[in-house]
mmCIF file of C-alpha atoms in Angstrom:
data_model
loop_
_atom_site.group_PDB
_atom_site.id
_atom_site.type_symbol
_atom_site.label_atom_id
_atom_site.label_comp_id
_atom_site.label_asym_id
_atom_site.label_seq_id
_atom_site.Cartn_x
_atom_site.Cartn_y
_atom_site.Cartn_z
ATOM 1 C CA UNK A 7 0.454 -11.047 14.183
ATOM 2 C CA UNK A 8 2.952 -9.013 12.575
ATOM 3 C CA UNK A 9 2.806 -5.685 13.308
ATOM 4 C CA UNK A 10 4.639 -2.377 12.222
ATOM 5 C CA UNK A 11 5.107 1.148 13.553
ATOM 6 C CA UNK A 12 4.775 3.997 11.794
ATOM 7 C CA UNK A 13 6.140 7.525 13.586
ATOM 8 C CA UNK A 14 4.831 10.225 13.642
ATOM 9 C CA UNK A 15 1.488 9.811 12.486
ATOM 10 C CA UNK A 16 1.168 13.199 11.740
ATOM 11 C CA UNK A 17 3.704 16.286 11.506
ATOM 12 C CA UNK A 18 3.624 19.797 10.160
ATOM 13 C CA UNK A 19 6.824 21.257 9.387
ATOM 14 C CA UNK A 20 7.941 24.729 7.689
ATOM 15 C CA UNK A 21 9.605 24.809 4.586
ATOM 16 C CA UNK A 22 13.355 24.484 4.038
ATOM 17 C CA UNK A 23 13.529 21.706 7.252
ATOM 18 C CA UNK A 24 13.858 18.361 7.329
ATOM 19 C CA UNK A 25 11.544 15.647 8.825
ATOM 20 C CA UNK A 26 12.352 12.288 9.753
ATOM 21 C CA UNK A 27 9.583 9.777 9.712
ATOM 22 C CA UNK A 28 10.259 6.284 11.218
ATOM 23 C CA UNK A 29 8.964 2.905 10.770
ATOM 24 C CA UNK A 30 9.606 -0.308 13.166
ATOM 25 C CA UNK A 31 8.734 -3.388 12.968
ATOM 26 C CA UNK A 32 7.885 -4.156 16.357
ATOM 27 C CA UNK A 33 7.760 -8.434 16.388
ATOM 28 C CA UNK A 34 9.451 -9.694 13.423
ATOM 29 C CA UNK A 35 12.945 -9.119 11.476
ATOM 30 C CA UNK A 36 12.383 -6.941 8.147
ATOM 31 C CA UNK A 37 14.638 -8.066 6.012
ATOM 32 C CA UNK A 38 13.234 -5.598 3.516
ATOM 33 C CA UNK A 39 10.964 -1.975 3.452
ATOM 34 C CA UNK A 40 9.325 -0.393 1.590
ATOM 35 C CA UNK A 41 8.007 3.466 1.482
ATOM 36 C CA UNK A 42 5.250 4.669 -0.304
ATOM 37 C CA UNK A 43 3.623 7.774 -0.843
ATOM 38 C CA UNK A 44 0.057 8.659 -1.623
ATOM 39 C CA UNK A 45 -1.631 11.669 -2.917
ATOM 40 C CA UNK A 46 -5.329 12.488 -2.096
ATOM 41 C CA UNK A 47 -7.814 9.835 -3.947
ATOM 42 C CA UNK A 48 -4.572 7.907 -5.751
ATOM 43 C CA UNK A 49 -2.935 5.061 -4.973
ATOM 44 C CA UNK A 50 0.448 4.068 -3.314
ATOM 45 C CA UNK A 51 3.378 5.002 -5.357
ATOM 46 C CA UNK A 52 6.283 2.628 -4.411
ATOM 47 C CA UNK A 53 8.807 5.346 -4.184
ATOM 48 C CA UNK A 54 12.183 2.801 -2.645
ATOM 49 C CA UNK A 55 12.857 -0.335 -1.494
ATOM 50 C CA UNK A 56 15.416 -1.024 1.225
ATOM 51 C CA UNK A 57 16.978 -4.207 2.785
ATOM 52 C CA UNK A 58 18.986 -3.921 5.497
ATOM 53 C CA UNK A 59 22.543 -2.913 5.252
ATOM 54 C CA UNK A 60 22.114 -1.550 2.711
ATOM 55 C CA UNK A 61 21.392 1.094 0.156
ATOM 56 C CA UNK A 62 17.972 2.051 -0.741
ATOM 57 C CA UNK A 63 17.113 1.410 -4.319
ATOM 58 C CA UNK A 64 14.728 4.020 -5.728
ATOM 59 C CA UNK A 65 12.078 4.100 -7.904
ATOM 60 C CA UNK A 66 12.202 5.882 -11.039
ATOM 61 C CA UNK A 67 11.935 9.447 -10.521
ATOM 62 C CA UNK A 68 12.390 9.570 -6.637
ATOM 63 C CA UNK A 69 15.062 11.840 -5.792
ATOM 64 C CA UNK A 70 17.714 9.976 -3.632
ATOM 65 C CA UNK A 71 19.105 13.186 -2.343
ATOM 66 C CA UNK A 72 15.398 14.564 -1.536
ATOM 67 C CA UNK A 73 14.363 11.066 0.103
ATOM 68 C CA UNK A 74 16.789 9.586 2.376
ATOM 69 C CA UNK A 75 16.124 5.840 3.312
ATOM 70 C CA UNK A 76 18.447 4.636 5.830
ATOM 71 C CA UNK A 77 17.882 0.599 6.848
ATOM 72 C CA UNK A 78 20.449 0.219 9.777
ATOM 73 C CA UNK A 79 18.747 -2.766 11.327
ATOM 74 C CA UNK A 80 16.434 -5.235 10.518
ATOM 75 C CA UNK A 81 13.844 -3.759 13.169
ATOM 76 C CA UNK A 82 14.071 -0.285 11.621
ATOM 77 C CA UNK A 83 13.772 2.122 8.506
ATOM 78 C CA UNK A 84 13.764 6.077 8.758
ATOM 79 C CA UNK A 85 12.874 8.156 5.695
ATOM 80 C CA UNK A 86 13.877 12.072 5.914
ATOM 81 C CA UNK A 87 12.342 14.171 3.846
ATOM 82 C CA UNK A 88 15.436 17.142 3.422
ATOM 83 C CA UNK A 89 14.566 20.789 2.830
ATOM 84 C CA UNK A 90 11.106 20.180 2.416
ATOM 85 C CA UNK A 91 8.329 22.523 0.032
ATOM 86 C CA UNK A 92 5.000 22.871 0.109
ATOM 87 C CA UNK A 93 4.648 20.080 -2.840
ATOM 88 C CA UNK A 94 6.319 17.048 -0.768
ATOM 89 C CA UNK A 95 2.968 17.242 2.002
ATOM 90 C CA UNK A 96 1.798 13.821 1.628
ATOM 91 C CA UNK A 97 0.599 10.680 3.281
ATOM 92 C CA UNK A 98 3.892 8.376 3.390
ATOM 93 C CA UNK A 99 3.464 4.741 3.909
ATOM 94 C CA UNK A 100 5.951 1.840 5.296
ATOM 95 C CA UNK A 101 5.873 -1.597 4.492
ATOM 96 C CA UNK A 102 7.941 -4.794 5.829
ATOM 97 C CA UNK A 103 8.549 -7.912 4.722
ATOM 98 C CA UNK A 104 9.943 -10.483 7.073
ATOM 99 C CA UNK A 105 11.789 -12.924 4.747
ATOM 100 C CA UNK A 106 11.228 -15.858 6.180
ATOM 101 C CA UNK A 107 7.771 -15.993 5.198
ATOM 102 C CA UNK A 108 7.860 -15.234 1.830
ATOM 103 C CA UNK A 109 5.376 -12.893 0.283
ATOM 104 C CA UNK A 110 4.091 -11.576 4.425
ATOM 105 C CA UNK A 111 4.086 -7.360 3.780
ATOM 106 C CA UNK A 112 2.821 -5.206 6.896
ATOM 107 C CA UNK A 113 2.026 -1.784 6.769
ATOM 108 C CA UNK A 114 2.399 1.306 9.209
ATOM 109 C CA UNK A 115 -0.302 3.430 9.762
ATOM 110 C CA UNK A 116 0.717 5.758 7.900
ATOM 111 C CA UNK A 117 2.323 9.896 8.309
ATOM 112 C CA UNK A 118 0.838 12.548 7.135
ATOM 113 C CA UNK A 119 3.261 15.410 6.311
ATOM 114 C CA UNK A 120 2.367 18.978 5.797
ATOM 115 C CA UNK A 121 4.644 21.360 4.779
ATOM 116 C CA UNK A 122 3.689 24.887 4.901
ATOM 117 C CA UNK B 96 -14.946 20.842 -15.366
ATOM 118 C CA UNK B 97 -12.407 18.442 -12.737
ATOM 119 C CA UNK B 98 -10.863 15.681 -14.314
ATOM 120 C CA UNK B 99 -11.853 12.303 -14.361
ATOM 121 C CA UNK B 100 -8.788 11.512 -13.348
ATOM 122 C CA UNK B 101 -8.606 12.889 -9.937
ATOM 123 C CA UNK B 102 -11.585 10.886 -9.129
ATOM 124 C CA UNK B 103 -11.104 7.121 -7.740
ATOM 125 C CA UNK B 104 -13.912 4.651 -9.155
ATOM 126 C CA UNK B 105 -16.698 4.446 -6.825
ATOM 127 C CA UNK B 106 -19.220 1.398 -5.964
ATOM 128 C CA UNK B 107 -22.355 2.237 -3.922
ATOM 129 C CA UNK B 108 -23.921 -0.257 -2.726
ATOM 130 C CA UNK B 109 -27.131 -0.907 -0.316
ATOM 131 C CA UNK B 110 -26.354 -2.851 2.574
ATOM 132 C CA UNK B 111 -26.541 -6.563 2.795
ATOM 133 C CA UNK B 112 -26.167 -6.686 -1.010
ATOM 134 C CA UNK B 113 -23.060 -8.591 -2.364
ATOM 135 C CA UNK B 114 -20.128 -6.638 -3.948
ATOM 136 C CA UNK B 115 -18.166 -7.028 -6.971
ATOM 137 C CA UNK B 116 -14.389 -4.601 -7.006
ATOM 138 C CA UNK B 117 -12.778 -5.475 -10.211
ATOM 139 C CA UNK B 118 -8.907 -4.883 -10.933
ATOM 140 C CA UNK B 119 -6.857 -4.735 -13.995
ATOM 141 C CA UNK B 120 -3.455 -5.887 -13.251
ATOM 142 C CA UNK B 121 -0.274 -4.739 -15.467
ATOM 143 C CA UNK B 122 2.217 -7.823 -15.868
ATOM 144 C CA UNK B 123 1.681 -10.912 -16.826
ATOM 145 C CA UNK B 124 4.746 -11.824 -15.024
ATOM 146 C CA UNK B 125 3.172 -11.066 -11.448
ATOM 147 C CA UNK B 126 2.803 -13.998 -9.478
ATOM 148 C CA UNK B 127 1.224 -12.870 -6.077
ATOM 149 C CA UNK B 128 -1.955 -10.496 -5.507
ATOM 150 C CA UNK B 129 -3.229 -9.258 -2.543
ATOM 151 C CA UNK B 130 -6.383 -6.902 -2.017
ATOM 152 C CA UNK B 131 -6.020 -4.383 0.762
ATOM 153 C CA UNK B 132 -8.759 -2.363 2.300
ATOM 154 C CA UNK B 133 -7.797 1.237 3.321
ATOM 155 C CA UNK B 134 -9.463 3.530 5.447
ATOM 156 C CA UNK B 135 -8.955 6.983 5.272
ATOM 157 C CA UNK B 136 -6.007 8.610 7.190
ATOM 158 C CA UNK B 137 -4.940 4.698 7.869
ATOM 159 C CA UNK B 138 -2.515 2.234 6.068
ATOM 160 C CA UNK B 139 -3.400 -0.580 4.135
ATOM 161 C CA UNK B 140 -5.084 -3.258 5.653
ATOM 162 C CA UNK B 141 -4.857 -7.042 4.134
ATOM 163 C CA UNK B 142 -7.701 -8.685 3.158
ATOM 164 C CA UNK B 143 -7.171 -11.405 1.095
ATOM 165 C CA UNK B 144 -4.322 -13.049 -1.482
ATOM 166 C CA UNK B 145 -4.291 -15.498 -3.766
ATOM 167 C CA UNK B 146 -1.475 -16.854 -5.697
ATOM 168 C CA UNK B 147 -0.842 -17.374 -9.648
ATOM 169 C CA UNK B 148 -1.830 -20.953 -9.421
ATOM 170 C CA UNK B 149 -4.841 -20.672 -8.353
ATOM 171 C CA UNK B 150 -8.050 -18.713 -9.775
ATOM 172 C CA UNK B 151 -9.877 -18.718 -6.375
ATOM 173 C CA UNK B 152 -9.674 -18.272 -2.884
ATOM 174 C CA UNK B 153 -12.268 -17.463 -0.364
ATOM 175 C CA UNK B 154 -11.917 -15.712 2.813
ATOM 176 C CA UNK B 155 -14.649 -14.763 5.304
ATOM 177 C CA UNK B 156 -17.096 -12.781 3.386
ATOM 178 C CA UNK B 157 -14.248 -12.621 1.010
ATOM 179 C CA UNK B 158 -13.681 -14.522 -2.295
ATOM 180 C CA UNK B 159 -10.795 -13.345 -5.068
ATOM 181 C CA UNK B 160 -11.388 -14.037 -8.413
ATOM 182 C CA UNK B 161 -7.955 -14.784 -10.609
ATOM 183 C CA UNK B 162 -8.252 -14.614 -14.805
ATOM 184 C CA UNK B 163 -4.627 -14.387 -15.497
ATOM 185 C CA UNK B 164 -6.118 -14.642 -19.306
ATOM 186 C CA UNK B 165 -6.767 -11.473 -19.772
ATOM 187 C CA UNK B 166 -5.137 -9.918 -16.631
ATOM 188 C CA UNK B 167 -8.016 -9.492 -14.394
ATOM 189 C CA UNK B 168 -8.742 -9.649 -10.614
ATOM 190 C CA UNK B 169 -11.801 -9.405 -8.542
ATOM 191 C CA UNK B 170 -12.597 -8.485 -5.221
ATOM 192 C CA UNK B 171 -16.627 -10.268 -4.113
ATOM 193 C CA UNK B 172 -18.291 -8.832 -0.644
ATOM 194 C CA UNK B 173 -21.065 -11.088 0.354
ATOM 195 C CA UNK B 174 -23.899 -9.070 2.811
ATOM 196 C CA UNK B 175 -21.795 -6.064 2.528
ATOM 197 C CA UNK B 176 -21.407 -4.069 5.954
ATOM 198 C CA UNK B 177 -21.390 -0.168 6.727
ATOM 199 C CA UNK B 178 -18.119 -1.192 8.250
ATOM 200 C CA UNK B 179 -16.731 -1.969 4.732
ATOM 201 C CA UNK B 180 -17.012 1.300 3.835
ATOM 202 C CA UNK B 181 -13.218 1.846 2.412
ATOM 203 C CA UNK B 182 -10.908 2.360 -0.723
ATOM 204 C CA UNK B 183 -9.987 -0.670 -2.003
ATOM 205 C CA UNK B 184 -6.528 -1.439 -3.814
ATOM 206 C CA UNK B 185 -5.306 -4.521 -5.151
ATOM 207 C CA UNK B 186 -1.312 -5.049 -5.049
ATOM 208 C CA UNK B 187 0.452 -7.331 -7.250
ATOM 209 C CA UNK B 188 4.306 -8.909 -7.199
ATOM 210 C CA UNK B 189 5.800 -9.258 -10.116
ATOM 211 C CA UNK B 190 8.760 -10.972 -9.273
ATOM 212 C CA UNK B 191 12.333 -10.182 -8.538
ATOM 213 C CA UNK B 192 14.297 -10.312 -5.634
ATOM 214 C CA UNK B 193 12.824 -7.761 -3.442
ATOM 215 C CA UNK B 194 9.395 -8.329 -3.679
ATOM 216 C CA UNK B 195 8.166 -4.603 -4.061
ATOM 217 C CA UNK B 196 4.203 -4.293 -4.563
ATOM 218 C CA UNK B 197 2.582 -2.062 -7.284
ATOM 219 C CA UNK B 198 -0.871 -1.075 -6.581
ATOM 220 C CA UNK B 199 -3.534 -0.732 -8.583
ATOM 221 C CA UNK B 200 -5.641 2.549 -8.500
ATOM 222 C CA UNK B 201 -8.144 1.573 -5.799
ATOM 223 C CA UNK B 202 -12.014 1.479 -5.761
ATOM 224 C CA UNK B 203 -13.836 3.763 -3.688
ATOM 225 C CA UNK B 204 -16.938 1.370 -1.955
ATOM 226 C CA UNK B 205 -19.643 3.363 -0.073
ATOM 227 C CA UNK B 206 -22.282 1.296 1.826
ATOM 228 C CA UNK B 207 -25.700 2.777 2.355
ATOM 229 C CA UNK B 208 -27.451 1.624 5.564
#
């Protein structure tokens, strides 16, 4: 079956750097991602979608400048976290969707990000 | 006190009884719902789907219930397993073209051996 890869699974950083989490789809073309973030007990906050070749479109209230979703191929998505605080330690999420198969989404496993 | 709010909904169940998770979906418009299992530290995990045409579709140990009336999804465990243990989120499409999920708020379900 599908299946995605989600990198690092976990990663402590200090504030003020940046962190670059990646996410591959490892046996199927994603022609679109997604990237989610989740807060302890809540759900999955869709926080941009990006297709390949294109620019990420953000949710409302993501900021584009914070969060940068690059799509360069159809195999992978990186999301950098720039000058990170303290309040952007989360669990981030990927998701793919192969096209061809209509609604098909696969998720990563997942990074959890502390920044301290 | 803490507030309700940082709390998921929880289901406690003994083992080898059925479950019910219910789910209150937001747009009438969505035409694709999937129920994903989540374990903790882990990404989602699919479970089942269904589609808006249909109001039910079983699984293995699985069924989805579908009342696009009044907006309402359900999530049925027969002989629920320790190994079921999990958060439980349902996702629904609402259209468009990129296909972007919104999940619902998740059910914590605990399984007593």
């Amino acid at each position: 079956g599908a299946v995605v890869s989600q990198h690092p699974s976990r990663v402590i950083c200090k504030s003020g750097t940046s962190v670059k989490i990646e996410c591959r789809s490892l046996d199927f073309q994603a022609t679109t991602m997604f990237w989610y973030r989740q807060f302890p007990k809540k759900s999955l906050m869709l926080m941009a979608t990006s297709n390949e070749g294109s620019k990420a479109t953000y949710e409302q209230g993501v900021e584009k400048d914070k969060f940068l979703i690059n799509h360069a191929s159809l195999t992978l998505s990186t999301l950098t976290v720039t000058s990170a605080h303290p309040e952007d330690s989360s669990f981030y999420i990927c998701s793919a969707r192969e096209g061809s198969v209509g609604y098909g989404y696969t998720f990563g496993s997942g990074t959890r990000l502390t920044v301290v | 006190g803490e507030s309700v709010g940082l709390h998921l909904p929880t289901l406690s169940v003994q083992e080898g009884d059925n479950s019910i998770i219910n789910c209150a979906y937001s747009n009438s418009a969505s035409d694709y719902f999937i129920w994903y299992k989540q374990e903790s530290g882990k990404g989602p995990q699919f479970i089942i789907d269904i589609r808006s045409n249909m109001d039910k579709r079983q699984g293995q140990r699985v069924t989805v219930l579908l009342n696009k009336t009044v907006k309402h999804l359900s999530l049925q465990i027969a002989a629920t397993q320790p190994g079921d243990s999990a958060v439980y989120f349902c996702a629904e499409n609402s259209g468009g073209s990129n296909y972007k999920l919104t999940f619902g708020k998740g059910t914590l379900l605990t399984v007593n051996p």
